[in-house]
DNA sequence: GGATTATTGTGATAAATTTCACTAAAAACC
DNA sequence: GGTTTTTAGTGAAATTTATCACAATAATCC
């Protein structure tokens, strides 16, 4: 019943609400929120009802209470430690990004095979890959990001899962196999770009064709 | 009828096929392909039938012909020039990534407001934002990637569209408004991570609850 | 305080997407 | 050359996801 898309919308609602809150909005209506995230008002209400979130007939939803509930649903009530494996282009971008901290996501370490990438002095240290398993166990990290080349991704996945990682965000363009109970979410940037290219090309053809 | 998800699968089929081809596979079956991309064989065949791609009863699909057809559908028969706006963490990762070139995606320039980021000498030059519109028009670029802070994203989007960009891959966590006919695809990394966190947390609860 | 208005909450309905399950045809086998 | 096997192709069915539309109700107005 609760699927990836609904949860993604919850995240978007939350992001939008934080902005509204900052702008001083005390309450917000389903259609305001819908507009902000590109959905319909009925969908906003349906989504909320799915999680037992209710507002006020007339009067909408109280911004701070709503934020509170979404925070809790999305696990924002405590800091989530996350590690990044593969400190190349993408891995570095993630490590350097300052936006996660305010959102309760703390990248606690990076790992890489390449000795040149290792640096224990950084605020977010980059450690050798062979220290990864111990680190995960000791720090009880459950979320990992895979940003290694595709050929290495499955092996890294296996290692992570063996050490106790339960959720993976994967940037490598392959389908990872992991045991039941491990959550894998893929971000394939090339596919995303190709998607744009496809629709631009077909739209262009349609227009020419008309 | 043709939606984002189908096209995303086409991209995945293509990626998998290139690997199969490299491994010397001359033909491939719907269930092999399905397994490689995490789909079902019926879905693979349905997807292909949607695009008029047919194989051979028994004998499956001929790898090279299939690749050819997907290439053409995905606009790989010519190089697609792309620009990146905002050469921060994500923008830099994209500019430096070597994998796009082999895939017919050429990042032709980056743009940034910050003078410190400008460098015309690079293989992929980083240019001042105010040269962006002329560049797009002169080079007839139609695809752009937005990797600027959320507060700047809508303005950048408007500028891009005014200059002729028809498709946008957006990394900023806001919903961009663009005129009809402009394709916008959002990649929200924070949402993707929160998704993983959500499902890890709810799975953990379920297990404890049982 | 009764009428009016605005907005939620949700069953019913519709649309989209996926899977099923079977037909047809090509290849392999005997 | 006929039989068996294998796999594509595809309508039909099932499932999932989104929209509609309206009753319920709280605030506002007069
Ligand atoms: N950068 C992009 O824009 C982009 C775009 C599309 C896809 N991707 C995908 O994202 C992934 C990462 O891309 P990137 O550009 O950051 O790659 P990269 O080559 O810059 O970095 C990969 C890093 O992983 C490290 N590594 C390799 N094997 C490892 C292992 N077993 N354990 C730990 N570290 C290991 C390497 O030393 C390197 O530092 C790749 O799968 C790539 O296909 C990236
Ligand atoms: N880096 C990540 O891991 C990450 C994670 C989640 C979301 N994001 C989102 O991706 C976007 C980019 O993130 P980032 O970390 O690369 O940001 P960043 O701050 O490192 O880089 C942004 C760049 O955009 C430039 N810029 C600002 N306004 C501009 C304008 N009008 N025209 C041209 N350039 C302009 C800045 O000078 C800067 O170089 C942001 O919206 C961020 O919220 C990034």
XYZ file of C-alpha atoms (C1' of nucleotides) and ligand atoms in Angstrom:
568
model
C 0.000 0.000 0.000
C 2.733 2.462 0.929
C 4.965 2.683 -2.071
C 8.050 4.563 -3.128
C 6.156 7.265 -4.905
C 4.009 8.149 -1.907
C 7.064 8.384 0.305
C 8.812 10.548 -2.267
C 5.829 12.865 -2.148
C 5.990 12.976 1.637
C 9.579 14.133 1.297
C 8.518 16.786 -1.167
C 5.669 17.943 1.039
C 8.095 18.264 3.884
C 10.577 20.296 1.841
C 7.813 22.600 0.650
C 6.382 22.944 4.144
C 9.719 23.986 5.560
C 9.784 26.773 3.009
C 6.211 27.796 3.848
C 7.050 27.742 7.524
C 10.055 29.952 6.919
C 7.804 32.381 5.060
C 5.637 32.605 8.144
C 2.720 30.435 7.018
C 0.917 29.103 10.064
C -1.496 26.961 8.095
C -1.487 25.491 4.646
C -4.192 23.998 2.406
C -4.028 20.825 0.412
C -4.108 22.731 -2.851
C -1.291 25.086 -1.867
C 0.848 22.121 -1.016
C -0.260 20.312 -4.164
C 0.789 23.212 -6.317
C 4.163 23.433 -4.588
C 5.056 19.833 -5.314
C 3.269 19.373 -8.617
C 0.441 17.144 -7.444
C -3.321 17.503 -7.028
C -5.035 18.504 -3.827
C -6.947 15.218 -3.669
C -3.688 13.356 -3.838
C -2.218 15.373 -1.007
C -5.212 14.552 1.165
C -5.206 10.902 0.156
C -1.532 10.632 0.939
C -2.044 12.162 4.351
C -5.020 9.986 5.137
C -2.861 6.976 4.315
C -0.611 7.959 7.202
C -3.406 9.016 9.508
C -2.553 12.689 9.159
C -5.597 14.880 9.455
C -6.222 18.585 9.175
C -9.160 20.851 9.924
C -12.319 21.177 7.894
C -11.892 24.653 6.622
C -8.621 25.889 8.034
C -6.396 23.336 6.297
C -3.372 21.917 8.066
C -1.329 23.589 10.744
C 2.129 23.952 9.279
C 4.215 23.163 12.322
C 2.180 20.141 13.343
C 2.257 18.799 9.807
C 6.010 19.261 9.595
C 6.363 17.484 12.902
C 4.393 14.484 11.669
C 6.311 14.257 8.414
C 9.610 14.559 10.275
C 8.666 11.639 12.400
C 7.479 9.520 9.473
C 10.655 10.238 7.540
C 12.917 9.430 10.453
C 13.994 13.029 11.023
C 13.543 12.814 14.755
C 17.014 11.418 15.043
C 20.176 11.894 12.998
C 20.695 9.190 10.405
C 24.323 8.219 9.937
C 25.229 7.378 6.352
C 28.426 6.250 4.663
C 29.547 6.766 1.078
C 31.576 4.154 -0.763
C 33.603 5.386 -3.728
C 34.949 8.886 -3.346
C 35.125 9.789 -7.008
C 33.064 12.399 -8.771
C 29.695 11.624 -7.248
C 31.008 10.490 -3.889
C 32.931 13.727 -3.472
C 29.895 15.794 -4.420
C 27.874 14.065 -1.730
C 30.567 14.408 0.929
C 30.944 18.106 0.257
C 27.245 18.892 0.138
C 26.307 20.965 3.150
C 22.572 20.582 2.776
C 22.194 17.153 4.335
C 23.255 18.156 7.824
C 20.281 20.428 8.407
C 18.051 17.595 7.306
C 19.128 15.039 9.835
C 21.303 13.127 7.421
C 24.885 12.889 8.567
C 27.486 11.449 6.266
C 29.884 10.021 8.799
C 32.586 8.632 6.514
C 33.666 7.932 2.977
C 35.505 4.811 1.843
C 37.726 4.202 -1.157
C 40.163 1.626 -2.468
C 42.502 4.231 -3.870
C 45.127 5.214 -1.232
C 45.314 8.670 -2.775
C 41.746 9.345 -1.706
C 42.290 8.482 1.954
C 42.271 11.381 4.387
C 41.477 10.846 8.031
C 41.772 14.512 8.899
C 38.714 15.721 7.033
C 35.570 16.596 8.905
C 34.065 13.654 7.092
C 37.041 11.286 6.969
C 37.773 9.202 3.905
C 38.973 5.787 5.034
C 40.431 2.720 3.319
C 37.827 0.303 2.027
C 39.147 -2.500 4.199
C 38.145 -0.623 7.335
C 34.581 -0.384 6.130
C 33.076 -3.453 7.737
C 34.465 -2.738 11.181
C 33.367 0.861 10.931
C 29.806 -0.095 9.985
C 29.573 -2.556 12.841
C 31.101 -0.277 15.435
C 29.129 2.784 14.471
C 25.966 0.779 13.763
C 25.483 2.455 10.404
C 22.521 1.096 8.464
C 22.442 3.302 5.359
C 25.084 3.320 2.627
C 25.596 5.076 -0.676
C 27.344 3.228 -3.496
C 29.258 5.483 -5.887
C 31.808 3.084 -7.309
C 32.192 1.944 -10.935
C 29.559 -0.578 -12.043
C 32.004 -3.468 -12.087
C 32.690 -3.038 -8.367
C 29.159 -2.249 -7.234
C 27.816 -5.743 -6.519
C 30.862 -6.699 -4.470
C 30.588 -3.494 -2.466
C 26.889 -4.163 -1.954
C 27.593 -7.645 -0.622
C 30.216 -6.314 1.760
C 27.914 -3.602 3.036
C 25.051 -5.984 3.635
C 27.309 -8.497 5.348
C 28.408 -5.767 7.742
C 24.868 -4.748 8.597
C 23.805 -2.117 6.097
C 20.016 -2.328 5.532
C 19.474 0.406 2.954
C 21.467 1.392 -0.105
C 21.319 4.313 -2.481
C 23.084 3.108 -5.603
C 24.513 5.309 -8.349
C 26.080 2.521 -10.401
C 24.133 1.589 -13.520
C 23.447 -2.010 -12.592
C 20.737 -3.843 -10.708
C 22.085 -4.901 -7.353
C 21.090 -8.212 -5.855
C 20.578 -8.125 -2.142
C 18.815 -10.385 0.280
C 15.199 -9.835 1.257
C 14.880 -7.065 3.778
C 17.591 -4.871 2.300
C 16.265 -1.741 0.626
C 17.965 -0.712 -2.612
C 17.164 2.513 -4.388
C 18.837 3.220 -7.703
C 19.717 6.605 -9.116
C 20.802 6.228 -12.701
C 21.837 9.622 -13.942
C 22.454 8.498 -17.478
C 18.927 7.111 -17.674
C 17.535 10.343 -16.324
C 19.336 12.319 -18.993
C 18.323 9.904 -21.735
C 14.758 10.281 -20.588
C 14.911 14.010 -21.138
C 16.579 13.514 -24.500
C 13.943 10.998 -25.576
C 11.001 13.225 -24.773
C 12.621 16.302 -26.266
C 13.262 14.398 -29.472
C 9.792 12.915 -29.719
C 8.131 16.218 -28.921
C 10.247 17.867 -31.601
C 9.175 15.230 -34.113
C 5.532 15.634 -33.215
C 5.700 19.359 -33.755
C 7.485 19.007 -37.083
C 5.031 16.291 -38.082
C 1.998 18.478 -37.483
C 0.965 5.564 -23.718
C 4.717 5.956 -23.708
C 5.643 7.114 -20.260
C 8.758 7.932 -18.316
C 9.062 4.527 -16.779
C 8.981 2.674 -20.076
C 11.670 4.926 -21.471
C 13.757 4.444 -18.339
C 13.515 0.715 -18.922
C 14.589 1.136 -22.531
C 17.683 2.890 -21.246
C 18.326 0.060 -18.831
C 17.807 -2.565 -21.516
C 20.311 -0.752 -23.652
C 22.906 -0.567 -20.891
C 22.476 -4.258 -20.144
C 22.609 -5.168 -23.830
C 25.878 -3.331 -24.296
C 27.322 -5.468 -21.528
C 25.923 -8.649 -23.070
C 27.307 -7.630 -26.435
C 30.719 -7.054 -24.925
C 30.562 -10.521 -23.405
C 30.029 -11.931 -26.892
C 26.292 -12.634 -26.710
C 24.873 -12.710 -30.208
C 21.312 -13.197 -29.113
C 19.411 -12.517 -25.931
C 16.054 -13.666 -24.553
C 13.394 -11.594 -22.904
C 13.940 -13.279 -19.584
C 17.700 -12.783 -19.627
C 17.171 -9.116 -20.243
C 14.416 -8.991 -17.649
C 16.673 -10.453 -15.028
C 19.443 -8.012 -15.867
C 17.260 -4.956 -15.336
C 14.985 -6.266 -12.607
C 11.828 -6.649 -14.652
C 9.725 -9.558 -15.897
C 10.057 -11.154 -19.306
C 6.491 -10.237 -20.207
C 7.252 -6.631 -19.472
C 10.316 -6.684 -21.666
C 8.269 -8.042 -24.545
C 5.415 -5.629 -23.932
C 7.824 -2.727 -23.885
C 9.390 -3.801 -27.142
C 6.055 -4.374 -28.820
C 5.125 -0.819 -27.835
C 7.989 0.425 -29.949
C 7.498 -2.069 -32.758
C 10.606 -4.007 -31.857
C 10.285 -7.679 -32.658
C 12.458 -10.706 -32.145
C 12.347 -14.290 -33.324
C 10.058 -16.990 -32.072
C 12.564 -19.185 -30.415
C 15.922 -17.566 -30.872
C 15.097 -14.408 -28.926
C 16.443 -11.062 -30.041
C 19.611 -10.464 -31.991
C 21.780 -8.396 -29.688
C 23.295 -6.036 -32.211
C 20.028 -5.313 -33.991
C 18.280 -4.680 -30.693
C 21.019 -2.322 -29.553
C 20.744 -0.517 -32.853
C 17.015 -0.005 -32.438
C 17.322 1.206 -28.869
C 20.137 3.554 -29.857
C 17.919 5.098 -32.436
C 14.920 5.394 -30.102
C 17.046 6.992 -27.414
C 18.635 9.479 -29.778
C 22.043 7.847 -29.703
C 22.475 8.058 -33.464
C 23.822 11.532 -33.035
C 25.755 13.263 -30.297
C 23.529 15.232 -27.939
C 25.101 18.452 -26.730
C 24.242 19.299 -23.136
C 25.130 22.216 -20.854
C 25.389 22.280 -17.075
C 24.416 25.347 -15.075
C 25.940 25.653 -11.617
C 29.424 24.237 -11.301
C 29.320 23.361 -7.626
C 29.431 19.893 -6.142
C 27.026 18.179 -8.499
C 27.875 20.254 -11.567
C 31.556 19.443 -11.173
C 30.824 15.736 -10.760
C 28.897 15.753 -14.018
C 31.532 17.727 -15.915
C 34.267 15.396 -14.806
C 32.392 12.166 -15.465
C 33.979 10.387 -18.407
C 31.185 7.918 -18.988
C 28.823 10.167 -20.906
C 31.064 10.617 -23.914
C 30.893 6.986 -24.965
C 27.141 7.219 -24.711
C 26.566 10.004 -27.150
C 26.063 12.628 -24.499
C 28.509 15.503 -24.783
C 28.629 18.109 -22.094
C 29.762 21.086 -24.113
C 30.009 23.752 -21.427
C 29.367 24.638 -17.823
C 28.077 27.974 -16.596
C 28.384 29.690 -13.247
C 27.817 33.063 -11.671
C 30.888 32.825 -9.500
C 33.937 34.298 -11.322
C 36.184 31.899 -9.426
C 34.584 28.973 -11.237
C 35.183 30.335 -14.738
C 37.834 28.590 -16.801
C 37.788 28.755 -20.568
C 40.825 26.549 -20.970
C 39.252 23.315 -19.777
C 38.248 20.656 -22.240
C 34.728 21.411 -21.126
C 34.931 25.155 -20.553
C 33.190 26.794 -17.623
C 31.796 30.123 -18.778
C 30.143 33.095 -17.073
C 26.404 32.759 -16.693
C 25.764 35.862 -18.758
C 27.191 34.187 -21.843
C 24.751 31.329 -21.481
C 21.934 32.520 -23.688
C 24.168 33.399 -26.628
C 25.972 30.108 -26.284
C 22.737 28.108 -26.317
C 21.486 29.928 -29.378
C 24.724 29.726 -31.302
C 25.409 26.085 -30.525
C 21.740 25.149 -30.774
C 21.828 23.292 -27.488
C 18.453 21.907 -26.444
C 19.258 20.020 -23.241
C 20.352 21.614 -19.984
C 21.176 20.425 -16.491
C 20.332 22.661 -13.540
C 22.651 22.230 -10.553
C 22.269 25.571 -8.808
C 20.827 26.250 -5.344
C 17.047 25.976 -5.158
C 16.558 29.726 -4.821
C 18.208 30.296 -8.205
C 16.721 27.341 -10.067
C 13.497 28.840 -11.409
C 15.278 31.907 -12.774
C 17.881 29.708 -14.452
C 15.106 27.561 -15.872
C 13.366 30.603 -17.360
C 16.612 31.824 -18.897
C 17.344 28.431 -20.399
C 13.893 28.082 -21.902
C 13.967 31.610 -23.280
C 17.215 30.770 -25.053
C 15.827 27.620 -26.617
C 16.431 24.785 -24.183
C 13.677 22.156 -24.541
C 14.667 19.624 -21.916
C 15.973 20.059 -18.382
C 17.408 17.695 -15.824
C 16.947 19.467 -12.513
C 18.835 18.690 -9.301
C 17.380 21.528 -7.244
C 14.687 20.460 -4.784
C 11.871 22.549 -6.210
C 9.222 22.021 -8.841
C 10.139 24.073 -11.877
C 7.450 25.787 -13.891
C 8.073 25.744 -17.591
C 5.876 26.309 -20.593
C 4.132 23.448 -22.338
C 6.505 21.563 -24.562
C 9.492 21.830 -22.262
C 10.486 18.557 -20.638
C 11.570 18.728 -17.010
C 12.940 15.758 -15.136
C 13.764 16.124 -11.472
C 16.440 14.275 -9.559
C 16.025 14.946 -5.873
C 18.852 13.216 -4.075
C 17.611 14.075 -0.637
C 14.262 12.486 -1.401
C 16.002 9.395 -2.723
C 17.961 9.048 0.490
C 14.920 9.711 2.642
C 13.127 7.011 0.737
C 15.780 4.494 1.690
C 15.713 5.689 5.286
C 11.932 5.421 5.428
C 11.791 1.857 4.204
C 14.708 0.747 6.337
C 12.994 2.201 9.393
C 9.591 0.707 8.643
C 11.078 -2.685 7.837
C 12.997 -2.573 11.096
C 9.808 -1.769 12.971
C 7.933 -4.577 11.277
C 10.570 -7.079 12.260
C 10.653 -5.875 15.843
C 6.858 -5.881 15.935
C 6.633 -9.490 14.850
C -27.920 31.670 15.532
C -29.031 30.412 10.949
C -27.217 30.608 6.285
C -23.194 30.511 3.592
C -18.716 29.246 2.379
C -14.485 26.777 2.294
C -11.977 22.788 2.814
C -11.148 18.190 4.515
C -11.689 13.099 4.195
C -12.920 9.294 1.559
C -15.694 5.918 -0.945
C -16.458 5.253 -5.785
C -14.598 5.593 -10.288
C -11.304 5.929 -13.717
C -6.868 5.489 -15.651
C -2.462 3.547 -15.960
C 0.594 -0.187 -15.455
C 1.815 -4.840 -14.829
C 1.120 -9.643 -15.007
C -1.191 -13.696 -16.790
C -1.835 -17.065 -19.858
C -2.308 -18.662 -24.182
C -1.503 -18.704 -29.334
C 1.694 -18.951 -32.928
C 5.777 -19.751 -35.028
C 10.462 -21.013 -35.463
C 14.115 -24.230 -34.229
C 15.673 -28.644 -32.799
C 15.156 -33.251 -32.502
C 14.206 -37.941 -33.927
C 8.787 -34.800 -42.349
C 6.478 -34.935 -38.292
C 6.787 -34.045 -33.287
C 8.464 -31.611 -29.519
C 10.346 -27.690 -27.453
C 11.145 -23.034 -26.834
C 10.212 -18.327 -26.835
C 7.973 -14.196 -28.873
C 3.737 -11.505 -29.172
C -0.442 -9.974 -27.179
C -5.309 -9.654 -25.771
C -7.485 -10.194 -21.249
C -7.298 -9.891 -16.337
C -5.453 -8.144 -12.275
C -3.345 -4.805 -9.740
C -1.850 -0.384 -8.631
C -2.228 4.458 -8.691
C -4.637 8.702 -9.325
C -8.824 11.402 -9.844
C -13.593 12.588 -9.001
C -17.108 14.191 -6.567
C -19.617 14.749 -2.686
C -20.911 14.388 2.263
C -19.333 16.182 6.618
C -18.007 19.883 9.220
C -15.828 23.933 10.934
C -15.265 28.897 10.306
C -17.291 33.158 8.776
C -20.758 36.213 7.715
C -24.980 38.734 8.360
N 29.733 11.222 -12.076
C 28.650 11.193 -12.819
O 28.181 12.236 -13.254
C 27.943 9.894 -13.112
C 26.974 9.871 -14.091
C 26.299 8.692 -14.380
C 26.628 7.545 -13.666
N 27.581 7.583 -12.712
C 27.884 6.346 -11.995
O 28.159 6.617 -10.641
C 29.213 5.786 -10.188
C 30.310 6.659 -9.655
O 30.713 7.546 -10.668
P 31.934 8.515 -10.476
O 32.000 9.411 -11.634
O 31.886 9.122 -9.131
O 33.128 7.449 -10.557
P 34.688 7.669 -10.253
O 35.420 6.747 -11.129
O 34.991 9.121 -10.272
O 34.835 7.196 -8.748
C 34.729 5.873 -8.333
C 35.521 5.737 -7.043
O 35.279 4.461 -6.500
C 36.517 3.954 -6.014
N 36.394 2.498 -5.950
C 36.474 1.597 -6.936
N 36.253 0.353 -6.485
C 36.042 0.478 -5.163
C 35.758 -0.456 -4.131
N 35.624 -1.765 -4.391
N 35.590 0.009 -2.883
C 35.690 1.327 -2.615
N 35.950 2.257 -3.556
C 36.132 1.823 -4.813
C 37.547 4.457 -6.969
O 38.822 4.466 -6.365
C 37.035 5.857 -7.243
O 37.536 6.803 -6.336
C 29.650 4.946 -11.356
O 29.027 3.681 -11.292
C 29.109 5.695 -12.551
O 28.768 4.843 -13.604
C 28.258 8.736 -12.426
N 25.604 17.985 -3.881
C 24.690 17.148 -3.425
O 25.026 16.071 -2.996
C 23.248 17.515 -3.428
C 22.350 16.715 -2.701
C 20.995 17.034 -2.713
C 20.555 18.126 -3.443
N 21.433 18.870 -4.120
C 20.905 20.027 -4.883
O 21.600 20.167 -6.090
C 21.802 21.551 -6.376
C 23.272 21.785 -6.531
O 23.937 21.375 -5.367
P 25.487 21.611 -5.170
O 25.892 20.914 -3.942
O 26.202 21.292 -6.442
O 25.489 23.191 -4.916
P 26.735 24.175 -4.811
O 26.343 25.263 -3.899
O 27.983 23.419 -4.590
O 26.839 24.773 -6.285
C 25.934 25.646 -6.845
C 26.657 26.442 -7.913
O 25.711 27.210 -8.619
C 26.265 28.485 -8.859
N 25.168 29.407 -9.094
C 24.343 29.986 -8.200
N 23.430 30.736 -8.820
C 23.665 30.625 -10.142
C 23.050 31.174 -11.294
N 21.975 31.954 -11.214
N 23.571 30.867 -12.509
C 24.645 30.058 -12.587
N 25.260 29.518 -11.534
C 24.772 29.797 -10.320
C 27.092 28.785 -7.627
O 28.082 29.751 -7.908
C 27.679 27.403 -7.346
O 28.904 27.245 -8.005
C 21.212 22.312 -5.220
O 19.921 22.758 -5.569
C 21.128 21.301 -4.115
O 20.029 21.539 -3.272
C 22.774 18.585 -4.129
